[in-house]
Amino acid sequence: MKTLTLIFGFFLVATIACGQSKDEQEIRRLETHWTELLDQGDTTSLLQIWTDDYVVNNPNGKIVTTKDIVALMKSGHVFPAVERIIEKITFNQNIAIVMGKELQQPGNMTSNKDEWIPRRFTNVWISSDNGWQLASRQSSAVCTE
């Protein structure tokens, strides 16, 4: 039975991977990677992933730029952990639009994900000579009432 389950799992993963374009696989990889860099506070690597005029409409309704984010990180700010679930990636010429939901760890830093803050997000990636770069991001809290 274990062998059958392993074989089925292998074919399922292979089917999903083959169903994704090379660009979609790269965007999914980058979505994970830039979040890890943010968690590590690696501003040097983030500046390579973000476009020069990267802009964010954050969950607090404030629009911030690369300069704002880097200054915040250099002041010692640590962003809470985020678990991002991609629901849809749409490609339009050299633009990839990623939409989905995410859970943000609250200020009390609980590891109980039932207590994490639900949000919706949209990330916009642009393909250029430098590869795919994150150009903009919007994240909004979800009302749970």
Short mmCIF file of C-alpha atoms in Angstrom, two decimals:
data_model
loop_
_atom_site.label_atom_id
_atom_site.label_comp_id
_atom_site.label_asym_id
_atom_site.label_seq_id
_atom_site.Cartn_x
_atom_site.Cartn_y
_atom_site.Cartn_z
CA MET A 1 0.00 0.00 0.00
CA LYS A 2 2.87 2.40 0.81
CA THR A 3 4.40 1.74 -2.59
CA LEU A 4 1.12 2.52 -4.32
CA THR A 5 0.78 5.74 -2.34
CA LEU A 6 4.36 6.77 -3.22
CA ILE A 7 3.80 6.07 -6.91
CA PHE A 8 0.53 8.03 -6.91
CA GLY A 9 2.22 10.94 -5.09
CA PHE A 10 5.09 10.99 -7.58
CA PHE A 11 2.72 11.14 -10.55
CA LEU A 12 0.62 13.84 -8.89
CA VAL A 13 3.66 16.05 -8.26
CA ALA A 14 5.02 15.40 -11.76
CA THR A 15 1.66 16.28 -13.32
CA ILE A 16 1.39 19.53 -11.38
CA ALA A 17 4.98 20.53 -12.16
CA CYS A 18 4.58 19.75 -15.85
CA GLY A 19 1.35 21.75 -15.94
CA GLN A 20 3.18 24.92 -14.92
CA SER A 21 5.13 27.02 -17.37
CA LYS A 22 8.77 27.79 -16.73
CA ASP A 23 7.80 31.39 -15.89
CA GLU A 24 5.11 30.26 -13.44
CA GLN A 25 7.58 27.97 -11.69
CA GLU A 26 10.06 30.87 -11.45
CA ILE A 27 7.45 33.26 -10.05
CA ARG A 28 6.42 30.70 -7.42
CA ARG A 29 10.09 30.23 -6.48
CA LEU A 30 10.64 34.00 -6.26
CA GLU A 31 7.51 34.49 -4.14
CA THR A 32 9.00 32.13 -1.56
CA HIS A 33 12.52 33.49 -1.94
CA TRP A 34 11.77 37.19 -1.42
CA THR A 35 9.72 36.37 1.67
CA GLU A 36 12.70 34.44 3.07
CA LEU A 37 14.99 37.41 2.33
CA LEU A 38 12.58 39.71 4.12
CA ASP A 39 12.56 37.34 7.13
CA GLN A 40 16.39 37.37 7.10
CA GLY A 41 16.56 41.16 6.79
CA ASP A 42 18.72 40.80 3.66
CA THR A 43 18.23 44.25 2.12
CA THR A 44 21.07 43.79 -0.37
CA SER A 45 19.40 40.76 -1.98
CA LEU A 46 15.93 42.32 -1.75
CA LEU A 47 17.16 45.35 -3.71
CA GLN A 48 18.14 42.97 -6.51
CA ILE A 49 14.67 41.36 -6.55
CA TRP A 50 12.71 44.63 -6.29
CA THR A 51 12.52 47.07 -9.19
CA ASP A 52 14.12 50.47 -8.54
CA ASP A 53 10.69 52.00 -8.02
CA TYR A 54 9.10 49.13 -6.06
CA VAL A 55 6.04 50.36 -4.16
CA VAL A 56 3.81 48.78 -1.52
CA ASN A 57 0.30 49.59 -0.34
CA ASN A 58 0.60 47.96 3.07
CA PRO A 59 -2.18 46.53 5.28
CA ASN A 60 -2.23 49.78 7.26
CA GLY A 61 -3.24 51.65 4.09
CA LYS A 62 0.11 53.41 3.78
CA ILE A 63 2.02 53.55 0.51
CA VAL A 64 5.72 52.90 1.05
CA THR A 65 8.73 52.79 -1.25
CA THR A 66 11.94 50.79 -1.33
CA LYS A 67 13.69 53.62 0.53
CA ASP A 68 11.06 53.50 3.31
CA ILE A 69 11.26 49.71 3.67
CA VAL A 70 15.07 49.59 3.72
CA ALA A 71 15.23 52.41 6.29
CA LEU A 72 12.71 50.57 8.48
CA MET A 73 14.71 47.33 8.25
CA LYS A 74 18.03 49.09 8.94
CA SER A 75 16.46 50.66 12.06
CA GLY A 76 16.03 47.13 13.44
CA HIS A 77 12.42 46.45 12.48
CA VAL A 78 11.70 42.75 12.00
CA PHE A 79 8.69 41.87 9.88
CA PRO A 80 6.38 39.22 11.33
CA ALA A 81 6.33 35.79 9.71
CA VAL A 82 3.93 35.41 6.79
CA GLU A 83 2.52 32.31 5.16
CA ARG A 84 1.45 33.10 1.59
CA ILE A 85 -0.98 30.93 -0.39
CA ILE A 86 -0.94 31.68 -4.11
CA GLU A 87 -4.36 31.22 -5.66
CA LYS A 88 -3.78 32.61 -9.15
CA ILE A 89 -0.90 33.76 -11.34
CA THR A 90 -1.85 35.65 -14.49
CA PHE A 91 0.65 36.55 -17.20
CA ASN A 92 0.19 39.52 -19.51
CA GLN A 93 3.17 40.02 -21.81
CA ASN A 94 6.12 40.70 -19.47
CA ILE A 95 3.96 41.10 -16.34
CA ALA A 96 2.99 38.44 -13.81
CA ILE A 97 0.17 39.20 -11.39
CA VAL A 98 0.09 36.99 -8.30
CA MET A 99 -3.02 36.93 -6.11
CA GLY A 100 -3.97 35.00 -3.05
CA LYS A 101 -4.27 34.98 0.69
CA GLU A 102 -1.69 35.22 3.41
CA LEU A 103 -1.56 34.79 7.13
CA GLN A 104 0.57 37.17 9.17
CA GLN A 105 1.93 36.30 12.57
CA PRO A 106 0.47 38.77 15.10
CA GLY A 107 2.52 40.98 17.40
CA ASN A 108 2.42 38.43 20.22
CA MET A 109 4.45 36.14 17.89
CA THR A 110 2.25 33.12 18.54
CA SER A 111 3.03 30.07 16.45
CA ASN A 112 -0.65 29.04 16.54
CA LYS A 113 -1.69 29.80 12.96
CA ASP A 114 -5.37 29.85 13.99
CA GLU A 115 -4.55 33.20 15.63
CA TRP A 116 -2.66 34.66 12.66
CA ILE A 117 -4.10 37.67 10.83
CA PRO A 118 -5.77 36.83 7.48
CA ARG A 119 -5.02 39.11 4.52
CA ARG A 120 -5.47 39.24 0.75
CA PHE A 121 -2.52 40.18 -1.46
CA THR A 122 -1.58 41.10 -5.01
CA ASN A 123 2.06 41.11 -6.15
CA VAL A 124 3.10 42.41 -9.57
CA TRP A 125 6.29 41.08 -11.17
CA ILE A 126 7.93 42.47 -14.34
CA SER A 127 10.27 40.53 -16.58
CA SER A 128 13.22 42.52 -17.92
CA ASP A 129 16.84 41.97 -18.88
CA ASN A 130 17.43 41.51 -15.12
CA GLY A 131 14.93 38.63 -14.95
CA TRP A 132 11.70 38.78 -12.95
CA GLN A 133 11.56 41.63 -10.43
CA LEU A 134 8.86 42.57 -7.95
CA ALA A 135 7.42 45.96 -8.99
CA SER A 136 4.50 46.44 -6.61
CA ARG A 137 2.58 44.83 -3.82
CA GLN A 138 -0.76 45.39 -2.12
CA SER A 139 -1.92 43.65 1.02
CA SER A 140 -5.18 44.17 2.89
CA ALA A 141 -6.51 42.80 6.13
CA VAL A 142 -9.62 40.63 5.81
CA CYS A 143 -12.59 41.64 7.91
CA THR A 144 -13.68 38.59 9.91
CA GLU A 145 -17.04 39.91 11.10
#
